[in-house]
Coordinates of C-alpha atoms and ligand atoms in Angstrom, one line a residue:
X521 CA 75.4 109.5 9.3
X522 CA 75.9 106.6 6.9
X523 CA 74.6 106.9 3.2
X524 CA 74.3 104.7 0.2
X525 CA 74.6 104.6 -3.4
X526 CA 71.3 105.3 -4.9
X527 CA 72.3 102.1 -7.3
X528 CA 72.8 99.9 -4.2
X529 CA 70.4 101.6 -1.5
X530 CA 71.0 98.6 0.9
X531 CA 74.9 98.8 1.1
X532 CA 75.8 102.3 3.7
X533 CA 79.3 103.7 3.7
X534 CA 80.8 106.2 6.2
X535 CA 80.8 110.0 5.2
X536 CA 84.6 109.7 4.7
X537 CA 84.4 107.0 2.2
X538 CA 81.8 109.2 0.3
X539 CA 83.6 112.5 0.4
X540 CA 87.4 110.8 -0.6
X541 CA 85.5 108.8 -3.0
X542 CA 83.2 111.7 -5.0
X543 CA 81.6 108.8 -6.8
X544 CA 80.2 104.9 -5.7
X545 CA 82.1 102.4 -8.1
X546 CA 78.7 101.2 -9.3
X547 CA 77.8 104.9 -10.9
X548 CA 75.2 105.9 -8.6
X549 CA 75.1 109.0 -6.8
X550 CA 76.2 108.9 -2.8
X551 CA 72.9 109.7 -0.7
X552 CA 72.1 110.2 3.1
X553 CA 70.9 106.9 4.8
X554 CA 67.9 109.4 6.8
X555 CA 67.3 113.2 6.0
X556 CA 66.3 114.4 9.8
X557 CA 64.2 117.5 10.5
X558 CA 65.7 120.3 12.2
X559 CA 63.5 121.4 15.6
X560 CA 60.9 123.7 15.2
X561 CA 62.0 126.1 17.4
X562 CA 65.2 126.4 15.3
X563 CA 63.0 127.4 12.2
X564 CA 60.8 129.6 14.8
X565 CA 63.7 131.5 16.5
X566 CA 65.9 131.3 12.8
X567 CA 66.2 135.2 12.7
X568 CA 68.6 135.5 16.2
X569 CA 71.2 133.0 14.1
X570 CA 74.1 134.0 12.2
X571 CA 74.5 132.4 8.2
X572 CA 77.5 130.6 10.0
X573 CA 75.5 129.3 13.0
X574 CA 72.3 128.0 10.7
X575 CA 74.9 126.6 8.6
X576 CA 76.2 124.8 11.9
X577 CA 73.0 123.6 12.5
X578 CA 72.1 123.0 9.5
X579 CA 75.1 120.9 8.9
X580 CA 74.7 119.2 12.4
X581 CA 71.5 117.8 11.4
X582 CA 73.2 115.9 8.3
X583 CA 76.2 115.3 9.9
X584 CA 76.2 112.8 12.8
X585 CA 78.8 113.6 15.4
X586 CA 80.2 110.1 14.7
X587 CA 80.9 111.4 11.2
X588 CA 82.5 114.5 12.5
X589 CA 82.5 116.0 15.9
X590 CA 81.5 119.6 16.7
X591 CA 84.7 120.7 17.9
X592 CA 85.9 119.6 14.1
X593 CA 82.4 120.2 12.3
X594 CA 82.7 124.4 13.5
X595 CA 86.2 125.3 11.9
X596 CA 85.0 123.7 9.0
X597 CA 81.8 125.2 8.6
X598 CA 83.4 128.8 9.8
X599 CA 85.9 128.4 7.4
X600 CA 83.8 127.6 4.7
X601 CA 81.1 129.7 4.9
X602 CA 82.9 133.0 4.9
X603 CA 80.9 135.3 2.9
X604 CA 77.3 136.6 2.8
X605 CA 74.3 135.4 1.1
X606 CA 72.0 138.9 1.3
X607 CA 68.5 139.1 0.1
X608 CA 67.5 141.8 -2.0
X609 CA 63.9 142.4 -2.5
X610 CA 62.3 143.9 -5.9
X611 CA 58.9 144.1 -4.3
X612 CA 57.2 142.8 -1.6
X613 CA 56.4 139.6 -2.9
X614 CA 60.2 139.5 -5.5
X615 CA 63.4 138.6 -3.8
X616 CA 66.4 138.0 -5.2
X617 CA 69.0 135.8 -2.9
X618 CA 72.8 136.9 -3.9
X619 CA 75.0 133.7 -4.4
X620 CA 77.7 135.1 -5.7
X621 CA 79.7 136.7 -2.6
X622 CA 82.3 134.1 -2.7
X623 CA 85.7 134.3 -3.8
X624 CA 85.0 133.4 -7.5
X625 CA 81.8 135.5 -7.6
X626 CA 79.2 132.1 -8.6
X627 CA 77.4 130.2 -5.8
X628 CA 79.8 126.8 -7.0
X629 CA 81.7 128.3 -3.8
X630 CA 79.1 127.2 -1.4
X631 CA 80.1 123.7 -2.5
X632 CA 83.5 124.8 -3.6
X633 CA 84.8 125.3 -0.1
X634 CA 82.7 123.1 2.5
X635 CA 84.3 120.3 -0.1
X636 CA 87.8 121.9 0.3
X637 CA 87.5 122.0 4.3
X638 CA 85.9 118.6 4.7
X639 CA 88.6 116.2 2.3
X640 CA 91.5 118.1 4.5
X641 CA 89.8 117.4 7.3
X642 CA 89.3 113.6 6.6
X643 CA 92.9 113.4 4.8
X644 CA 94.9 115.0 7.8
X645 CA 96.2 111.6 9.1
X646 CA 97.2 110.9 5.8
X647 CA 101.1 111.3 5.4
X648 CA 101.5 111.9 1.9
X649 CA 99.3 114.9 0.4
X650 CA 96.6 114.6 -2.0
X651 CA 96.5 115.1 -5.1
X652 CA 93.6 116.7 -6.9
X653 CA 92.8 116.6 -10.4
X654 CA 90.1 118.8 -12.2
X655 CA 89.6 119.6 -16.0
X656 CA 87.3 122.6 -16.4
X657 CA 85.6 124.4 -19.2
X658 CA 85.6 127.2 -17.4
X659 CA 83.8 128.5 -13.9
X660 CA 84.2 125.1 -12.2
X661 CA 88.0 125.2 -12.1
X662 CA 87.9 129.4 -10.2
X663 CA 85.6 128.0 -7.6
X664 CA 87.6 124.7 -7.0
X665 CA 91.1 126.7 -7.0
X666 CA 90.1 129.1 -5.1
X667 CA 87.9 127.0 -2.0
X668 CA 91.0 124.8 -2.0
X669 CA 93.7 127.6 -2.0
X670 CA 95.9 126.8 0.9
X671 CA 94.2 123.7 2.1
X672 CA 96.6 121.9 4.3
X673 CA 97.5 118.2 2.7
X674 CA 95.9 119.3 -0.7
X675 CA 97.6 120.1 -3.9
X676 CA 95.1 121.0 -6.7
X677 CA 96.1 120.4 -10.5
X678 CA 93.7 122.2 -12.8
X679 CA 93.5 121.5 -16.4
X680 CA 92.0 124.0 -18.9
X681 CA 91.3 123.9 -22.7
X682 CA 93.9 126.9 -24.4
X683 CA 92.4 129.8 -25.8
X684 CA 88.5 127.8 -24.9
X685 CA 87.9 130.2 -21.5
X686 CA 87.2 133.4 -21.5
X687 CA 90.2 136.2 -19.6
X688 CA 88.7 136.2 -16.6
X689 CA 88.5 132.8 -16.0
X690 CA 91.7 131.8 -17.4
X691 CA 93.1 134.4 -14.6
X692 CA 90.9 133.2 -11.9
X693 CA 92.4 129.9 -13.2
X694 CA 96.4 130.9 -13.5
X695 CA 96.9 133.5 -10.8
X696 CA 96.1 131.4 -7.3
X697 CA 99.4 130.0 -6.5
X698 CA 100.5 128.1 -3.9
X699 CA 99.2 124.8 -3.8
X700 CA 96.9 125.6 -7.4
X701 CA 99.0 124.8 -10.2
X702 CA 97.4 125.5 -13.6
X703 CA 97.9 123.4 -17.1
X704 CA 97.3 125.1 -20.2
X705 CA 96.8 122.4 -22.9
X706 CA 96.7 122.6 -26.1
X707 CA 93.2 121.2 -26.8
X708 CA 89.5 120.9 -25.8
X709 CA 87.6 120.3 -22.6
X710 CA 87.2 116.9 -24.0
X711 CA 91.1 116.7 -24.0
X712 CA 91.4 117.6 -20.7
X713 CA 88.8 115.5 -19.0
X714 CA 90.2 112.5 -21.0
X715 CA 93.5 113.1 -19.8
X716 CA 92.3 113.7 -16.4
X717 CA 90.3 109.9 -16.7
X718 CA 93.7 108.6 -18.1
X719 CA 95.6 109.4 -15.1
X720 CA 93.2 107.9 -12.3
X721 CA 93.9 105.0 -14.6
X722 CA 97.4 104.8 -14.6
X723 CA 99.5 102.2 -12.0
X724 CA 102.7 104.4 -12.6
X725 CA 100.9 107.3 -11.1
X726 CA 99.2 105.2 -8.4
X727 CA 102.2 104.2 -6.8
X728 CA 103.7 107.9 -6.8
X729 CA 100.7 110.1 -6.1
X730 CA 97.5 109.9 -3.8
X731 CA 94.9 111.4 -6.3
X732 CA 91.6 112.1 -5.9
X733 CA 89.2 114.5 -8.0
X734 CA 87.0 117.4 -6.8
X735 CA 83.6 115.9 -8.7
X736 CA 80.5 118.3 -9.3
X737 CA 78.2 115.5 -7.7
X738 CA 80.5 114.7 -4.4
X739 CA 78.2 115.0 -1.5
X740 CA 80.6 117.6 0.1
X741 CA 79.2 120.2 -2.6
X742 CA 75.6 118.7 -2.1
X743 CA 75.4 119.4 2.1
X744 CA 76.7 123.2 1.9
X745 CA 74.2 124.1 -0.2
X746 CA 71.3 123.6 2.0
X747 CA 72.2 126.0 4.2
X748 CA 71.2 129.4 2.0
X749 CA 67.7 127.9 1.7
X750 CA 67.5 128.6 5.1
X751 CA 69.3 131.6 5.3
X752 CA 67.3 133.3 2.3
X753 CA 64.0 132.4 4.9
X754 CA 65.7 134.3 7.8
X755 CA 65.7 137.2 5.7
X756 CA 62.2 137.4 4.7
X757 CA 60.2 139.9 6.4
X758 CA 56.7 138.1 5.8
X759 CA 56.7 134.6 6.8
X760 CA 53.0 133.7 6.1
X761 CA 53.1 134.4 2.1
X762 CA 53.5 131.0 0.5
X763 CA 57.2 130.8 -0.6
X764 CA 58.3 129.9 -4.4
X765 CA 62.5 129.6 -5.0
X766 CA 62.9 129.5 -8.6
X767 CA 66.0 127.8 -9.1
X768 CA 68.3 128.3 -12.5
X769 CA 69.3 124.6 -13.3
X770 CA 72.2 122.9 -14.9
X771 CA 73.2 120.0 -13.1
X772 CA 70.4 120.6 -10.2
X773 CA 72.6 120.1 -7.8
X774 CA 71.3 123.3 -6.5
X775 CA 67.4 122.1 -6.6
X776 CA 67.9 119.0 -5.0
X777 CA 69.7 121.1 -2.3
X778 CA 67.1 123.0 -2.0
X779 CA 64.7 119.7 -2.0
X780 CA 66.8 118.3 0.6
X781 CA 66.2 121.9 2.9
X782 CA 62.3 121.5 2.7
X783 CA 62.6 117.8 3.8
X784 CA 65.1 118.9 6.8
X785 CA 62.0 121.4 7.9
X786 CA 62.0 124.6 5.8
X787 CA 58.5 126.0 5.0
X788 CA 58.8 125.7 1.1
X789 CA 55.5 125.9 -1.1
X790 CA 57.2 125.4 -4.2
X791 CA 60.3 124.9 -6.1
X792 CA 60.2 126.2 -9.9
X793 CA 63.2 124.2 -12.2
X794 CA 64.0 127.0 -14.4
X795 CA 66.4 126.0 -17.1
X796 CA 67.4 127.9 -20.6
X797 CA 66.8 126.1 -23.7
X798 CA 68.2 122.5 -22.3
X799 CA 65.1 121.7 -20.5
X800 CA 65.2 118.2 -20.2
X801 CA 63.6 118.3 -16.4
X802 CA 61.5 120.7 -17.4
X803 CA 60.1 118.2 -20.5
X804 CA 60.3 115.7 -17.7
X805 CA 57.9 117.2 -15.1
X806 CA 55.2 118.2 -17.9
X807 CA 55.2 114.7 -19.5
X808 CA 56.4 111.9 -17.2
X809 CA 59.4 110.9 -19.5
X810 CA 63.2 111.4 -19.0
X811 CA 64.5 112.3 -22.1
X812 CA 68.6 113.2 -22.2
X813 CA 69.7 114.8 -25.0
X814 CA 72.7 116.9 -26.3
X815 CA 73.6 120.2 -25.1
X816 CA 73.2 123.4 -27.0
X817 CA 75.0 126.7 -26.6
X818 CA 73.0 129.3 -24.9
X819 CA 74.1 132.7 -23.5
X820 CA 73.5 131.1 -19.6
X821 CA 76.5 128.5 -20.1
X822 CA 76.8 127.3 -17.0
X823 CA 73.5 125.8 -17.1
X824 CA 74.2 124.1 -20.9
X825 CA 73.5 120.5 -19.7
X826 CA 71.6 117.8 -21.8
X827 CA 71.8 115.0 -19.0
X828 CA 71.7 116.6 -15.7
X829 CA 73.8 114.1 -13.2
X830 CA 71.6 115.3 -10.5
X831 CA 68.5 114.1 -11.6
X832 CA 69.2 110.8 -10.1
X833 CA 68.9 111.9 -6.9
X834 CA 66.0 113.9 -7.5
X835 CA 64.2 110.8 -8.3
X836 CA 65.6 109.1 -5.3
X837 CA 64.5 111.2 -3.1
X838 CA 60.9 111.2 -4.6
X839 CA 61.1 107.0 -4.8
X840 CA 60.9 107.5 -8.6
X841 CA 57.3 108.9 -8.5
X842 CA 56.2 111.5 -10.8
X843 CA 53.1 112.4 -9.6
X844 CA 55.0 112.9 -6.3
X845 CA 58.3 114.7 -7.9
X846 CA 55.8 117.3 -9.8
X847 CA 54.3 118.3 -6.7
X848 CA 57.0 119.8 -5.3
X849 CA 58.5 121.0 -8.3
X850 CA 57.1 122.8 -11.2
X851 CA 59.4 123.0 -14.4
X852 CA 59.8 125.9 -17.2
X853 CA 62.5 126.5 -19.9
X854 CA 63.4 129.9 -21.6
X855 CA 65.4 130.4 -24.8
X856 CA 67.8 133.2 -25.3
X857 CA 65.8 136.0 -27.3
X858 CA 63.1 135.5 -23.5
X859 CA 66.8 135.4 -21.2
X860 CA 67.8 138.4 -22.9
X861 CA 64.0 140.5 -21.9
X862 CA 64.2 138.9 -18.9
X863 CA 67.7 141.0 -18.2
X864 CA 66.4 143.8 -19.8
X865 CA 63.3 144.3 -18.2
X866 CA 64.9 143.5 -14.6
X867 CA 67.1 146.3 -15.0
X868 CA 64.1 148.6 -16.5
X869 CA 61.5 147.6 -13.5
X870 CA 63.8 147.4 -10.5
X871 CA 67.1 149.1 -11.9
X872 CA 68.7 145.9 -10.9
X873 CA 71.3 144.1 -12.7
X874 CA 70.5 140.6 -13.3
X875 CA 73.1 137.8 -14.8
X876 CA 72.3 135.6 -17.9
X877 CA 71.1 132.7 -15.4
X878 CA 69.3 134.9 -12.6
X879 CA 67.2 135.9 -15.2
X880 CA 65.5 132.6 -16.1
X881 CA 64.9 132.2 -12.4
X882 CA 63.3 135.8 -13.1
X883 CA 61.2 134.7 -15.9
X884 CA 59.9 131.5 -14.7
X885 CA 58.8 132.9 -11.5
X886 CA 56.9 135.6 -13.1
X887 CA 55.3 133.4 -15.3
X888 CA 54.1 131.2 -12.2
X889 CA 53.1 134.0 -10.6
X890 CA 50.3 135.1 -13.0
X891 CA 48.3 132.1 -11.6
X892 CA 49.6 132.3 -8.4
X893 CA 49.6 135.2 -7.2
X894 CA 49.4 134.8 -3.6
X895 CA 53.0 133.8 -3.3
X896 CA 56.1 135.5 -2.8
X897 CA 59.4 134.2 -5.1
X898 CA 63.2 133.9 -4.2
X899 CA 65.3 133.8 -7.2
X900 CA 68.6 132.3 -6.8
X901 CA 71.1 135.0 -8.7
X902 CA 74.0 132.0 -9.4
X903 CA 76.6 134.8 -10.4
X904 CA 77.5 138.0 -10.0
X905 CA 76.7 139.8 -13.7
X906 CA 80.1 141.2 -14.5
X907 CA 81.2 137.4 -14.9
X908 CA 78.6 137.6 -18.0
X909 CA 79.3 140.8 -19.1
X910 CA 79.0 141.9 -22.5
X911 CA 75.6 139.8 -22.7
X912 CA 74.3 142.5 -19.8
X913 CA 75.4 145.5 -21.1
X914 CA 74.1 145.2 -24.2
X915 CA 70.9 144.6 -22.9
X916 CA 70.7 146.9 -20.2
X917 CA 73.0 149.5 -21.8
X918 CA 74.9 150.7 -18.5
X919 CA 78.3 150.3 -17.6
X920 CA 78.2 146.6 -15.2
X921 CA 80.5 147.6 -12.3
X922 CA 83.2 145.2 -11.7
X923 CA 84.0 144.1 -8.1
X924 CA 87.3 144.7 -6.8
X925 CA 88.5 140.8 -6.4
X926 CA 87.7 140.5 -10.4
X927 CA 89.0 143.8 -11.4
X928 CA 92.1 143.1 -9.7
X929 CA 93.1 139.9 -11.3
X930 CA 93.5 142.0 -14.9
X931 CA 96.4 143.1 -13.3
X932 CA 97.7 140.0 -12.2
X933 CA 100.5 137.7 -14.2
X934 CA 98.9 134.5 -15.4
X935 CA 101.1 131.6 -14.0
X936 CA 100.5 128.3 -16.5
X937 CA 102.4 125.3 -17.4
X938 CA 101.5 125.2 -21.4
X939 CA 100.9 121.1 -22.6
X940 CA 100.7 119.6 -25.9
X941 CA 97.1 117.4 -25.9
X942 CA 99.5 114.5 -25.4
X943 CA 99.0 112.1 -22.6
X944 CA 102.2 110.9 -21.8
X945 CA 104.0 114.5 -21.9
X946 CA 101.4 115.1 -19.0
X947 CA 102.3 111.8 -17.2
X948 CA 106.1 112.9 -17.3
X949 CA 105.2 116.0 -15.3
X950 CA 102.9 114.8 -12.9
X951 CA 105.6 111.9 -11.9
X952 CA 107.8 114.6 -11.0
X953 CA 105.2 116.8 -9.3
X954 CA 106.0 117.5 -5.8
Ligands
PLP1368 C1 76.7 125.7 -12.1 C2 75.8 126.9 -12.3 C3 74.4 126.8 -12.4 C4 73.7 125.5 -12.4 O1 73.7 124.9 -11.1 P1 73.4 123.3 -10.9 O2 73.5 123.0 -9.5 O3 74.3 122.6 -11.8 O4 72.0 123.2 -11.4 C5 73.7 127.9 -12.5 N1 74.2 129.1 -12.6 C6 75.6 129.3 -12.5 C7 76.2 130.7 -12.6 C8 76.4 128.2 -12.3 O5 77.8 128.4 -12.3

């Protein structure tokens, strides 16, 4: 498996390279070379496999044995995927597909993990251990900690903005241990990523610490997320009706996954980009023009993205062609008064709890389905509700019940090293870092 930068499509690099590196030094996105097909009596005989063995196989496909061997690829894979991904299904033609039975309750720990298991895995010659920086605004940071918790080789540094994330996720954040350390600093997001920047930056640091950083767009979080595509299939019942996954999109790494599953093989009809009120994609599919813009708030946060970084490989993989991109992909955009119905009348209909993001999957597949209604939709639910949840109970008016591995955290003493926003107090500590 070699794969290129989709700014330099002639120039391959080794799977390694791409994983240690996150991103190509020209700014592109890392691609694979050739997307293979899996065989069709794996996609036949699907419902005799386990979610860890179609992940093998899945993964196997991608994956040359040059790249990693079986004997290594297995632990890996077993190791990572861990937890379920159940269907749960409304109606006959409604399903929702559960993401968030990972460790930090969002799917991010698809990605989260298979990235934790593979850069150990490539960094195990490696004397010295790695160093891994991440500045999060929130949810990243609980997915990263935690699918990296333990990792031979791998120390994780995570810097969060003070008083900026919400309880939960500033214990998710501060109560790992071990080879997690958590910064508090006194400042923004902004601060943190800068600082972050700064240090890949610095010589002083270079000859002291390997670093490396746990990017949203490394290809390690790309691969792992193919696999519940296929797993959500195994699960339907009917097999003939058409099927739609309506996908809530931030960064649409999770849609190009998806993309990437129906080229591998997997019987998709069509993929819905449902976003909230940051539908740049959306705009995109409707009028032929990619238009970034700046973020705004909305109640489905982790999906508040004006320039998706994903998009490039979207295109890629469609050779820049719109009227082949919108064939595949049909886009829709809901604001928060519609995300706020769409919880309430989830919970009405099907007595099911939806989250903030599930629910524009919800919406937009509804809305497709009116004029086509000889399809069955999968929404992808991208975390569990409790993570979200004075925005559900208020709509839904019902006590969200809290699972254990969130309740328990309350309870839990927050372990932090408190920072001034000032770089070189930052640098002092890190030189010392063992
Ligand atoms: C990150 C995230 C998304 C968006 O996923 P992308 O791959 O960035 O499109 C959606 N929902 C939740 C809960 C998330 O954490």
């Amino acid at each position: 498996m070699k794969l290129y930068s989709t700014k330099s499509p002639k120039q391959l690099h080794s799977l390694k390279h791409a994983v240690m590196k996150g991103l190509p030094d020209d700014n592109g996105l890392f691609m694979p070379e050739s997307i293979p097909t899996l065989p069709i009596d794996f996609i036949q005989s699907i419902a005799h496999y386990s979610i860890e063995e179609i992940a093998y196989h899945v993964a196997r496909t991608l994956i040359s044995e040059e790249a990693i061997p079986s004997s290594d690829l297995k632990p890996i894979i077993n190791k990572a995927v861990n937890f379920p991904a159940p269907i749960v299904s409304l109606e006959n033609d409604l399903h929702i597909l559960e993401l968030f039975h990972g460790p930090s309750l969002a799917f991010k720990d698809f990605g989260a993990r298979f990235m934790a298991q593979t850069m150990s895995y490539f960094n195990q010659k490696e004397e010295k251990d790695l160093v891994i920086l991440v500045a999060t605004s929130g949810d990243t940071g609980g997915a990263v900690g935690a699918g990296f918790l333990n990792t031979p080789g791998i120390k994780v540094i995570i810097l969060y903005p003070s008083g900026k994330v919400s309880d939960l996720q500033e214990k998710q954040l501060t109560t790992l241990g071990n080879n997690i350390q958590a910064i508090e600093v006194n400042g923004t997001f902004d601060d943190c990523q800068a600082m972050v920047k700064r240090a890949f930056l610095d010589q002083d640091l270079k000859e002291v610490h390997r670093l490396s950083s746990a990017n949203s767009i490394n290809i390690a979080r790309l691969i792992p997320q193919t696999f519940y595509y296929f797993e959500a299939y195994k699960q339907l019942k009917d097999k003939s009706t058409p099927i739609v996954f309506s996908v809530p999109s931030g960064n649409f790494g999770n849609l190009t996954a998806g993309l990437m599953a129906k080229r591998m093989g997997l019987p998709v009809h069509q993929f819905i980009a449902a976003t909230n009120s940051n539908d740049v994609v959306p705009q995109y599919l409707k009028t032929g023009s990619y238009i970034p813009r700046p973020s705004v708030r909305t109640l489905s946060n982790a999906m508040d993205v004006g320039n998706p970084s994903n998009f490039d490989r979207m295109d890629d993989l469609y050779c820049s062609t719109w009227n082949n991109i919108k064939k595949d992909i049909i886009g829709k955009g809901y604001d928060d008064t519609q995300t706020r119905q769409g919880i309430k009348e989830v919970f009405e209909k099907y007595n099911y709890t939806i989250d903030p993001h599930g629910a524009v999957g919800y919406l937009a597949y509804k809305e497709y389905q009116k004029d086509n209604p000889n399809t069955q939709g999968i929404i992808l639910e991208t975390a569990h509700p409790s993570k979200f949840i004075d925005t559900v109970e208020n709509e839904i008016n019902t006590k969200v019940t809290i699972p254990t591995r969130l309740a328990e955290l309350k309870h839990k003493e927050k372990v932090a090293l408190f920072i001034e926003n000032d770089y070189s107090q930052f640098k002092d500590w890190l030189i010392k870092f063992k």
